[in-house]
PDB file of C-alpha atoms and ligand atoms in Angstrom:
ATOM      1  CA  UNK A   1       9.828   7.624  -9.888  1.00 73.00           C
ATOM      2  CA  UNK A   2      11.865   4.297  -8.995  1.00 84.00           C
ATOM      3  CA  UNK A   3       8.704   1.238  -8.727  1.00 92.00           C
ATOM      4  CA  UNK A   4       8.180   0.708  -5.167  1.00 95.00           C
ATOM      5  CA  UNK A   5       7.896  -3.024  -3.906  1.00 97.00           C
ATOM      6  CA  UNK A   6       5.371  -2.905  -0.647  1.00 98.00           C
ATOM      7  CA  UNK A   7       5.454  -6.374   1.627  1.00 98.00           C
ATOM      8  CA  UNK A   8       2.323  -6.569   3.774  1.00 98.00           C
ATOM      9  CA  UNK A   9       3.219  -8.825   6.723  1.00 98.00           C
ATOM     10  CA  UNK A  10      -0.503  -8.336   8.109  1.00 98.00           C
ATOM     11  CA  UNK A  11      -0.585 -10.200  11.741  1.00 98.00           C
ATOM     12  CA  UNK A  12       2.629 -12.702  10.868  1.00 98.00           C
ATOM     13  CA  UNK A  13       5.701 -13.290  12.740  1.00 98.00           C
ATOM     14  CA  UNK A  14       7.103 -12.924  15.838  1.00 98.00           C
ATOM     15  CA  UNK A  15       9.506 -10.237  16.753  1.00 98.00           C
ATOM     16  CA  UNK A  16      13.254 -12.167  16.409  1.00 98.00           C
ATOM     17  CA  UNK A  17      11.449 -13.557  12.900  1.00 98.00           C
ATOM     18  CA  UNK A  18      10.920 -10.164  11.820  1.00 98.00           C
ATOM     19  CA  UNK A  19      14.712  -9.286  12.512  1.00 98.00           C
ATOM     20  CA  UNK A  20      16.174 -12.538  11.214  1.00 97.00           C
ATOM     21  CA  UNK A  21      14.277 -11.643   7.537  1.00 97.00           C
ATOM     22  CA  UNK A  22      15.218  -7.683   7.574  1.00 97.00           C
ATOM     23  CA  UNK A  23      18.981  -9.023   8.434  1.00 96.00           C
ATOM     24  CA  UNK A  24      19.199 -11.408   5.619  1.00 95.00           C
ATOM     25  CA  UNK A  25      17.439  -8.436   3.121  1.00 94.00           C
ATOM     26  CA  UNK A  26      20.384  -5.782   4.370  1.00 92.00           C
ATOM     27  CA  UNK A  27      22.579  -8.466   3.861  1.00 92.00           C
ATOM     28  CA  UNK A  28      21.484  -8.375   0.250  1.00 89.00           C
ATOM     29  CA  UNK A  29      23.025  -4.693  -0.522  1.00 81.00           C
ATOM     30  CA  UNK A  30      19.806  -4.635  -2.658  1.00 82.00           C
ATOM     31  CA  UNK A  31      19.230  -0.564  -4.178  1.00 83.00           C
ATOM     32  CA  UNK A  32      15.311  -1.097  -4.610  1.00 83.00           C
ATOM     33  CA  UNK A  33      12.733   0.861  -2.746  1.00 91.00           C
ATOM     34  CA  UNK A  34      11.260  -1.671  -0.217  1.00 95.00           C
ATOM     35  CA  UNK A  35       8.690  -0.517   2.131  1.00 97.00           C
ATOM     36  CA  UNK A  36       7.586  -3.219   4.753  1.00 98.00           C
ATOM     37  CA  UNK A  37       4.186  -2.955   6.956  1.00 98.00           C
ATOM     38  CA  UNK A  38       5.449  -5.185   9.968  1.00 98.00           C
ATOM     39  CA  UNK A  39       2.882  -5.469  13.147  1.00 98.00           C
ATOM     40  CA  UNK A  40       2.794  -1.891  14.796  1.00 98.00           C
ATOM     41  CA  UNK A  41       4.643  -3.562  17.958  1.00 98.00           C
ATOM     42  CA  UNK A  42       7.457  -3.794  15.976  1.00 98.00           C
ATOM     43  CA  UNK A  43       8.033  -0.480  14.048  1.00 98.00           C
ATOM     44  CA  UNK A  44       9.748   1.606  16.300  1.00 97.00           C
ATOM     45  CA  UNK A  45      12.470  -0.871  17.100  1.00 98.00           C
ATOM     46  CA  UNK A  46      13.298  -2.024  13.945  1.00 98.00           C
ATOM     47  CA  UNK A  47      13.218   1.464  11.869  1.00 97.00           C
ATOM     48  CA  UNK A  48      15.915   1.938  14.568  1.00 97.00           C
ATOM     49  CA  UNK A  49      17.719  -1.030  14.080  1.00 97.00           C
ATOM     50  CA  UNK A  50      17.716  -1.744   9.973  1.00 95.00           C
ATOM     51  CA  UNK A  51      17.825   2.348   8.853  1.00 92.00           C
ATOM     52  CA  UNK A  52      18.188   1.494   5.152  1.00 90.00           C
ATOM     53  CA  UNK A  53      14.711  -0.390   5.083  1.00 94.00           C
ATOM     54  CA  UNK A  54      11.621   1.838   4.790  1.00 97.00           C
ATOM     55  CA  UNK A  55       8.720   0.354   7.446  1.00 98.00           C
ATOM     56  CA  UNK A  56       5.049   1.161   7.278  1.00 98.00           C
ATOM     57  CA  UNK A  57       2.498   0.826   9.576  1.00 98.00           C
ATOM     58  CA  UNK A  58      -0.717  -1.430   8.660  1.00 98.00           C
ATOM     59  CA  UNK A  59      -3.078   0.859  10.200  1.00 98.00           C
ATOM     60  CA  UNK A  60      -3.461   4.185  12.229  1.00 98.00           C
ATOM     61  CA  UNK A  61      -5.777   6.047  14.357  1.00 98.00           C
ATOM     62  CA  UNK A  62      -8.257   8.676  12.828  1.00 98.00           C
ATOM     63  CA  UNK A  63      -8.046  10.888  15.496  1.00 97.00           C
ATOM     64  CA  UNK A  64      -4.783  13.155  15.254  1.00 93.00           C
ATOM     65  CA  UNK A  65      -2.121  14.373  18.111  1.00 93.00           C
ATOM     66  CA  UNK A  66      -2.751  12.469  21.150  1.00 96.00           C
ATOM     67  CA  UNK A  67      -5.623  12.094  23.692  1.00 96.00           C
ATOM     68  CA  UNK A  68      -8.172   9.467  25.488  1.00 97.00           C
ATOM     69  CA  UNK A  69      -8.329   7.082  22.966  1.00 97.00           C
ATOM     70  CA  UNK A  70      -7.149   3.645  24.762  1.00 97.00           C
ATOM     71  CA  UNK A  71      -5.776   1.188  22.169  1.00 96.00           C
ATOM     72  CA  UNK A  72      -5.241   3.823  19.319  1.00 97.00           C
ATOM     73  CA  UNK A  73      -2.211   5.443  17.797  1.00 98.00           C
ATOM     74  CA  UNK A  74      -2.029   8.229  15.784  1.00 98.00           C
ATOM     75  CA  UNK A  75       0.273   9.483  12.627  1.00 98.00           C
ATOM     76  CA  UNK A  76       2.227  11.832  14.736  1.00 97.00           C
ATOM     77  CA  UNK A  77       2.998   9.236  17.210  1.00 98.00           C
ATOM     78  CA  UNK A  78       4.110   7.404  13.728  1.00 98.00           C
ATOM     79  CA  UNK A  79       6.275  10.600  12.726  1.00 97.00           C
ATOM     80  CA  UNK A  80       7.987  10.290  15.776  1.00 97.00           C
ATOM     81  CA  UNK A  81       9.263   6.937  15.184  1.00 96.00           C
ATOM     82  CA  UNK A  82      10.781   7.788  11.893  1.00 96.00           C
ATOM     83  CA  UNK A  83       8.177   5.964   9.846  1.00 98.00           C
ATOM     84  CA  UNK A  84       6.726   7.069   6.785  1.00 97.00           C
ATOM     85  CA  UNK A  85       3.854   5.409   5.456  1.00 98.00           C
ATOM     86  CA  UNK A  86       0.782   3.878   6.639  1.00 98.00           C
ATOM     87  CA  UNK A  87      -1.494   1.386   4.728  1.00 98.00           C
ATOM     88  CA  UNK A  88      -4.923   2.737   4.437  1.00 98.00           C
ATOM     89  CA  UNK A  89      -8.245   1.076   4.121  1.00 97.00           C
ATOM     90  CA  UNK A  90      -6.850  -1.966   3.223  1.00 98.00           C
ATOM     91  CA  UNK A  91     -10.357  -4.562   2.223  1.00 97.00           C
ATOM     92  CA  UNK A  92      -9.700  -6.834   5.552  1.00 97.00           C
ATOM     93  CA  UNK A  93      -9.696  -3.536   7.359  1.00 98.00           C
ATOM     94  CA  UNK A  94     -13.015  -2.286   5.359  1.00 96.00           C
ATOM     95  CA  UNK A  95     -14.438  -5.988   5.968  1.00 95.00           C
ATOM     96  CA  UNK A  96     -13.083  -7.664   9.154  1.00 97.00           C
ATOM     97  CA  UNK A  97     -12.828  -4.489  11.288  1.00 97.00           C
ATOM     98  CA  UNK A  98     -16.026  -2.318   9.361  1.00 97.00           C
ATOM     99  CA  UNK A  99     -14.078   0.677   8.506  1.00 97.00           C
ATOM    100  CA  UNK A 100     -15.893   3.444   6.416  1.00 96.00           C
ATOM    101  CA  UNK A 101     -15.080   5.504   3.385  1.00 94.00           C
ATOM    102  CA  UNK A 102     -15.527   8.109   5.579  1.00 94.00           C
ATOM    103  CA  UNK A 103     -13.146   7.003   8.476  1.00 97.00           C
ATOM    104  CA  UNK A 104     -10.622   6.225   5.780  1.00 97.00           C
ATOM    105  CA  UNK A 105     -10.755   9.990   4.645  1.00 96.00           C
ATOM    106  CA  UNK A 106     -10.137  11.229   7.739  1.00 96.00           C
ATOM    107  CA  UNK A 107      -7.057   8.830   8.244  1.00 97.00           C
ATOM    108  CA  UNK A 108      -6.074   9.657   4.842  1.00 96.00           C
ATOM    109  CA  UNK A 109      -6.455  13.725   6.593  1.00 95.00           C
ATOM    110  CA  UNK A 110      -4.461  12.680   9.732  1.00 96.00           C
ATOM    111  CA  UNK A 111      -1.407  11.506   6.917  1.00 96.00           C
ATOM    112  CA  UNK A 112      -1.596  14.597   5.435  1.00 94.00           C
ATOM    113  CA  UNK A 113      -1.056  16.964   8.733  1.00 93.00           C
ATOM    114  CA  UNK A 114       2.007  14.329  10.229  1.00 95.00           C
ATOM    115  CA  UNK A 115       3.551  14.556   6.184  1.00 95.00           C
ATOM    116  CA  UNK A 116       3.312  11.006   5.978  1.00 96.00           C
ATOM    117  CA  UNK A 117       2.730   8.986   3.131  1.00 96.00           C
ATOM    118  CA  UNK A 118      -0.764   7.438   3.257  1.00 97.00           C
ATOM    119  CA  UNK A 119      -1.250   4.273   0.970  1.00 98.00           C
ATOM    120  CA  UNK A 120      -4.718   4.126  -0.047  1.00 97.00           C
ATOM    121  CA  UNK A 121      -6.204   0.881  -1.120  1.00 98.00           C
ATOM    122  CA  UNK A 122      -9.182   0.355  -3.365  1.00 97.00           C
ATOM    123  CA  UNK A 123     -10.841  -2.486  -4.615  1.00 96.00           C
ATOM    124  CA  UNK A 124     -14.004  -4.127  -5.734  1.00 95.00           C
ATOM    125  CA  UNK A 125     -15.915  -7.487  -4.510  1.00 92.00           C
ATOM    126  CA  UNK A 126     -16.832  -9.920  -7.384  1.00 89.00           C
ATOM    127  CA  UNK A 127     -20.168  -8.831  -7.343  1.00 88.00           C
ATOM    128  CA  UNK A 128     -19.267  -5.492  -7.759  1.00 87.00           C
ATOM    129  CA  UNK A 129     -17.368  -6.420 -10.760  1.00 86.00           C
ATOM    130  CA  UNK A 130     -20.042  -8.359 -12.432  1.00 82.00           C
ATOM    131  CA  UNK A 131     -21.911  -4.643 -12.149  1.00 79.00           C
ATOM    132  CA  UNK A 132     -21.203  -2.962 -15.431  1.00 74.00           C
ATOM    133  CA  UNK A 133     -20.031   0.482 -13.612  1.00 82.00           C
ATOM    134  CA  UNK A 134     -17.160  -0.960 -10.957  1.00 86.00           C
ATOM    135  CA  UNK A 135     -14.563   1.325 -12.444  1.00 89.00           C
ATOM    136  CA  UNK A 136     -16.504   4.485 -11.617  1.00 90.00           C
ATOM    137  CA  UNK A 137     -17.386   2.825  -8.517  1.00 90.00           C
ATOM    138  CA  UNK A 138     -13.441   2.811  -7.858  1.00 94.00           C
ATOM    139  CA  UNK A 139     -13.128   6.365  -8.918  1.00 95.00           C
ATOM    140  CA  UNK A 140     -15.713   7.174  -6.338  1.00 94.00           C
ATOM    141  CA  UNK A 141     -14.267   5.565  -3.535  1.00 93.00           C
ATOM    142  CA  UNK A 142     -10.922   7.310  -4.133  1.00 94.00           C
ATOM    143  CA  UNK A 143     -12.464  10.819  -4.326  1.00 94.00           C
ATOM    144  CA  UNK A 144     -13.837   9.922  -0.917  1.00 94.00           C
ATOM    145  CA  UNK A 145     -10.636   9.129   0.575  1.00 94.00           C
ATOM    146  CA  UNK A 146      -9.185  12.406  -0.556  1.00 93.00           C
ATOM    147  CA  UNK A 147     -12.718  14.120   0.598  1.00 92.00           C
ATOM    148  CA  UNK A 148     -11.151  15.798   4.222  1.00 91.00           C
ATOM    149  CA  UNK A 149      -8.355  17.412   2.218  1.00 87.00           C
ATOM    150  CA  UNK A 150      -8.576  20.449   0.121  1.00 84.00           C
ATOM    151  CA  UNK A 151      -7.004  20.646  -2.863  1.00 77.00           C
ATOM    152  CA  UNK A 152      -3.960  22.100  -2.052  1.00 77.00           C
ATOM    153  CA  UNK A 153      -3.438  19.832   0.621  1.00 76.00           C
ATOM    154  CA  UNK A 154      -3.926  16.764  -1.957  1.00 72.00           C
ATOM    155  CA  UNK A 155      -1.632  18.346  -4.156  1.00 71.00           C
ATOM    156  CA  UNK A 156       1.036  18.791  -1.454  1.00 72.00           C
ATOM    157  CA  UNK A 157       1.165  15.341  -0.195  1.00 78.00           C
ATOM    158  CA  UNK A 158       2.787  12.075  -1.232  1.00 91.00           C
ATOM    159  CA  UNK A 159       0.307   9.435  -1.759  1.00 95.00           C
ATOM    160  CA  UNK A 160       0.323   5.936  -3.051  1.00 96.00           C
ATOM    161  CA  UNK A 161      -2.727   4.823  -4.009  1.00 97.00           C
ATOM    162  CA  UNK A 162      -3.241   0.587  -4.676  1.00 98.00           C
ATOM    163  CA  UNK A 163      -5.756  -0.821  -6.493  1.00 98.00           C
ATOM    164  CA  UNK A 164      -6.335  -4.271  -5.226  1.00 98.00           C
ATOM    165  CA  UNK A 165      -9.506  -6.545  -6.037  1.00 97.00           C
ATOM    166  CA  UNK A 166     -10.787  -7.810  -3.289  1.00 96.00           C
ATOM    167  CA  UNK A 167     -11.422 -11.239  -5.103  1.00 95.00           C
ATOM    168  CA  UNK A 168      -7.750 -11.352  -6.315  1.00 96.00           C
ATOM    169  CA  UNK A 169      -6.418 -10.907  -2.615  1.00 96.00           C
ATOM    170  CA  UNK A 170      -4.978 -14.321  -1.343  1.00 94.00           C
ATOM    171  CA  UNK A 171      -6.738 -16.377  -4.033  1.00 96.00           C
ATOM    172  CA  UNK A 172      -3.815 -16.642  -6.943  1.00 95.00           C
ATOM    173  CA  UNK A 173      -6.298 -15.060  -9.303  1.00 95.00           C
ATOM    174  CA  UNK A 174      -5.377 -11.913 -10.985  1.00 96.00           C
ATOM    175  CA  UNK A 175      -7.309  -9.596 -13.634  1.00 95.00           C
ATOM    176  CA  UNK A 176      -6.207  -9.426 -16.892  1.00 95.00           C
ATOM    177  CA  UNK A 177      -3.411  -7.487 -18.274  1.00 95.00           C
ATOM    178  CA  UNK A 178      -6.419  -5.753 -20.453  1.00 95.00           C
ATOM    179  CA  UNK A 179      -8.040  -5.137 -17.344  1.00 94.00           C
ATOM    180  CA  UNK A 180      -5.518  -4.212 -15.581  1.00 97.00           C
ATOM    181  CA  UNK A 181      -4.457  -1.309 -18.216  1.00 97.00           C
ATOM    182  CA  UNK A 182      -7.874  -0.044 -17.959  1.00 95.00           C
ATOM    183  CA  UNK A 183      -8.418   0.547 -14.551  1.00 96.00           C
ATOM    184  CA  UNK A 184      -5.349   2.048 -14.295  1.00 97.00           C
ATOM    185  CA  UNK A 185      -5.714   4.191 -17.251  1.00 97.00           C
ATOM    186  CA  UNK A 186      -9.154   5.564 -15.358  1.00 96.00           C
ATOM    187  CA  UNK A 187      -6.946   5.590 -12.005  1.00 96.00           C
ATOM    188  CA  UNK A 188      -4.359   8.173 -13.623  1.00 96.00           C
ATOM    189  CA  UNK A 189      -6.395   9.551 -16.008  1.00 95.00           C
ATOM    190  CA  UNK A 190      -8.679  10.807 -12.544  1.00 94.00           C
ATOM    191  CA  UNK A 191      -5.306  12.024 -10.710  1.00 93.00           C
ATOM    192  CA  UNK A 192      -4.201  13.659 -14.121  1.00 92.00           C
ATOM    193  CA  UNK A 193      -7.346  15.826 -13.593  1.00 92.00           C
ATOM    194  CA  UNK A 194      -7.250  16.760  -9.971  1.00 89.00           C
ATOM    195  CA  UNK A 195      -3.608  17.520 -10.428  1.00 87.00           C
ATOM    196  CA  UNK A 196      -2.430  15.224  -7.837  1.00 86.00           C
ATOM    197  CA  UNK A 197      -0.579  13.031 -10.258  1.00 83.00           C
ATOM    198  CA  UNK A 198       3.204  14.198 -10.112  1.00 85.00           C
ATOM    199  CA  UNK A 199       2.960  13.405  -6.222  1.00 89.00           C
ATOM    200  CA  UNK A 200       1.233   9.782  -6.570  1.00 93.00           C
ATOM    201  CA  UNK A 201       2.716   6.217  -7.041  1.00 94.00           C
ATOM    202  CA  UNK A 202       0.157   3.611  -8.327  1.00 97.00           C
ATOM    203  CA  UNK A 203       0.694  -0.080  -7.729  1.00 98.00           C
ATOM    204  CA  UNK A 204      -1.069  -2.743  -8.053  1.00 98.00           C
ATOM    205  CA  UNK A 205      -1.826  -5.856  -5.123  1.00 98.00           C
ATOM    206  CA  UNK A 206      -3.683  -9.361  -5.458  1.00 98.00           C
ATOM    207  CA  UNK A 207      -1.917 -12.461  -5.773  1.00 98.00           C
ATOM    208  CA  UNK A 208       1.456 -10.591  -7.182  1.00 98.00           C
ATOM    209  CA  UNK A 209       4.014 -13.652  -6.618  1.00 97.00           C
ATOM    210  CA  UNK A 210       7.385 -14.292  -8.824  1.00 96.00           C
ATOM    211  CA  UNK A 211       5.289 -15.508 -11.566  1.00 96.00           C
ATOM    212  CA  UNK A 212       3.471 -12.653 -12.112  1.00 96.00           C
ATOM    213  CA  UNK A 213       5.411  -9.771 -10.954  1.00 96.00           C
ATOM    214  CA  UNK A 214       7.052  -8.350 -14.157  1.00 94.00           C
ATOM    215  CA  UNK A 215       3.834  -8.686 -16.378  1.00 95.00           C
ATOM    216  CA  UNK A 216       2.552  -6.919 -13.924  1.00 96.00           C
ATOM    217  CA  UNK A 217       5.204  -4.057 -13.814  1.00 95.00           C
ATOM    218  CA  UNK A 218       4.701  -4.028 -17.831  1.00 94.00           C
ATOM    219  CA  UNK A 219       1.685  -2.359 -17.124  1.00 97.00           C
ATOM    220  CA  UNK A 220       1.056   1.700 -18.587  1.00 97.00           C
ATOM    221  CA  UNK A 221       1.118   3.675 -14.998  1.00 96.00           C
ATOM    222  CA  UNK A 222       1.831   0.958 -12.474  1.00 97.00           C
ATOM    223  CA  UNK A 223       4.381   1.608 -10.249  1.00 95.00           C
ATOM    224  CA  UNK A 224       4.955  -0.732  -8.221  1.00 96.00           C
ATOM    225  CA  UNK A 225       3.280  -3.676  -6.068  1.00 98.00           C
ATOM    226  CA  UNK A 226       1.954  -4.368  -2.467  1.00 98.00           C
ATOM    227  CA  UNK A 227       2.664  -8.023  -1.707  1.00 98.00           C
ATOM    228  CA  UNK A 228       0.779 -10.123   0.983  1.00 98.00           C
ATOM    229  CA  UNK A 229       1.517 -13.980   1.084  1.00 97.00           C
ATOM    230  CA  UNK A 230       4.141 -13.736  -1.352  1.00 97.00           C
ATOM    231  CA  UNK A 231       6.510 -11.628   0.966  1.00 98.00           C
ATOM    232  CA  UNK A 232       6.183 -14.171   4.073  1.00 98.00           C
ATOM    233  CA  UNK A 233       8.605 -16.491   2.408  1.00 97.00           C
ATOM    234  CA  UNK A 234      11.747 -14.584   2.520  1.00 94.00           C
ATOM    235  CA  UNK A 235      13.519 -16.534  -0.221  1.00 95.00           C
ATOM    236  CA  UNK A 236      10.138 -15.419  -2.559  1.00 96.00           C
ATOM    237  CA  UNK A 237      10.729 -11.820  -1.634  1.00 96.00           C
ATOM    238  CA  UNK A 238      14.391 -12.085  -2.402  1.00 95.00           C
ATOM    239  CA  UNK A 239      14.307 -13.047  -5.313  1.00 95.00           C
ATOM    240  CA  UNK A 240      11.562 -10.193  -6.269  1.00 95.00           C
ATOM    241  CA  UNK A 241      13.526  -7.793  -4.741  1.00 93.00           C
ATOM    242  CA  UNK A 242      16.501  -9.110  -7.244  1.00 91.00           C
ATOM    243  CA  UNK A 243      14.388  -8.724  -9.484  1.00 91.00           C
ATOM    244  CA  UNK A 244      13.584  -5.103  -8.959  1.00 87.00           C
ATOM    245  CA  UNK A 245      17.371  -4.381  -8.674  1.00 83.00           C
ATOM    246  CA  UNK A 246      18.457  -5.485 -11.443  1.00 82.00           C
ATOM    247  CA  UNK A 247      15.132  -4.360 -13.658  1.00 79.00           C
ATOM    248  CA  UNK A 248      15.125  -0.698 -12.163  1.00 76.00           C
TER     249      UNK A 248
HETATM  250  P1  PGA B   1      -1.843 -11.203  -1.409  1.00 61.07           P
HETATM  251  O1  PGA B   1      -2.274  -9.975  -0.462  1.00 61.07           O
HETATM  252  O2  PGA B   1      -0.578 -10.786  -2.106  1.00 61.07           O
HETATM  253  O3  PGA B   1      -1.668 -12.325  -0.459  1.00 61.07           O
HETATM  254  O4  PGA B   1      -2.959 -11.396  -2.378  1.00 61.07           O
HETATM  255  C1  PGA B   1      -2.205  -8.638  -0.862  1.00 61.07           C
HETATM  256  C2  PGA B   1      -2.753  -7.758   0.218  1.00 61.07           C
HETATM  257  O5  PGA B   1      -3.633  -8.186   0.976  1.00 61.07           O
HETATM  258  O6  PGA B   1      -2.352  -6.604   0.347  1.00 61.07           O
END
């Protein structure tokens, strides 16, 4: 599978700011696979209007179809704006807005019945780190994501899982490339078991910036990496996205 290169725009940029940056990267003729999450305002007009750029939604609703659910939007209202792929339980999500394993499951469940592409994040605190079991503690959190699907289903659908400490997100600190391998190693060696690993992507997020980036993509089983601050300068994401074309 080609690496994947995920920008996270969280809540940044205004509409015409958004189109100005997606011209300039079709301008590029770039072959990587780029997925962006813009602002959910914005994905149904620009999947329309740049067709070679893969958008993704930062969020979604856990309830599926449609119904009485003011302020919420759900995968197959996604579906039927041609996008894809939805960022799930992202940490500010778990922390900010208080979202449960359990809710994430059943958002990770709503992916699965509009065949989209659900990107599951996990991650630990500091503190949990400093506790001698975190990478269990990661395994855990990704069986519960997959809970509301049987296995068939979990074997059926795309998934991307990233791993992304919590204390590495924003903060320009990054685990070690020792570290790194091992929790990934546990990450694939779970899927491996489950059978669910031909149909996921693994990448990595925290602090990934043009520094960083290939180290990073040296790593056994990584795939690929979700970028935050890094891809709100477009001339930073450029030049990563250069960097995946001509690497991959
Ligand atoms: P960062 O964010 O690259 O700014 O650390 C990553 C993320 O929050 O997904």
């Amino acid at each position: 599978m080609k690496p994947i290169i995920i920008a996270n725009w969280k809540m940044h940029f205004l509409l015409a700011e958004a189109v100005t940056i997606c011209s300039k990267i079709m301008s590029q003729d770039l072959q990587c696979n780029l997925i962006i999450a813009v602002p959910s305002p914005y994905l149904a007009y620009l999947s329309d209007k740049f067709q070679s750029i893969q958008f993704c939604a930062q969020n979604v609703s856990h309830f599926s179809d449609t119904g009485a659910y003011t302020g919420e939007f759900s995968t197959i209202m996604l579906k039927s704006a041609n996008i894809d792929y939805v960022i799930i339980g992202h940490s500010e999500r778990r922390n900010i807005f208080a979202e449960s394993d359990e809710l994430i499951a059943q958002k990770v469940y709503c992916c699965f019945k509009a065949s989209i592409t659900p990107i599951i994040c996990i991650g630990e605190t500091l503190s949990d780190r400093n506790n001698a079991d975190y990478r269990p503690f990661l395994i855990e959190r990704l069986i519960t994501a997959l809970s509301a699907l049987d296995t068939t289903q979990s074997r059926l659908n795309n998934i991307i899982i990233a791993y992304e400490p919590i204390w590495s997100i924003g903060t320009n600190v990054t685990p070690t490339q020792e570290q790194l391998t091992g929790i990934f190693a546990d990450i694939y060696y779970f899927l491996q078991q489950s059978q669910i690993a031909n149909n996921a992507h693994l990448v990595y997020g925290g602090s990934v910036n043009l520094d960083n980036i290939q180290q990073i993509l040296n790593i056994p089983n990584v795939n690929g990496v979700l970028v935050g601050k890094s891809s709100l300068d477009y001339r930073i994401l450029l030049q990563m996205l250069k960097l995946f074309n001509a690497i991959f």
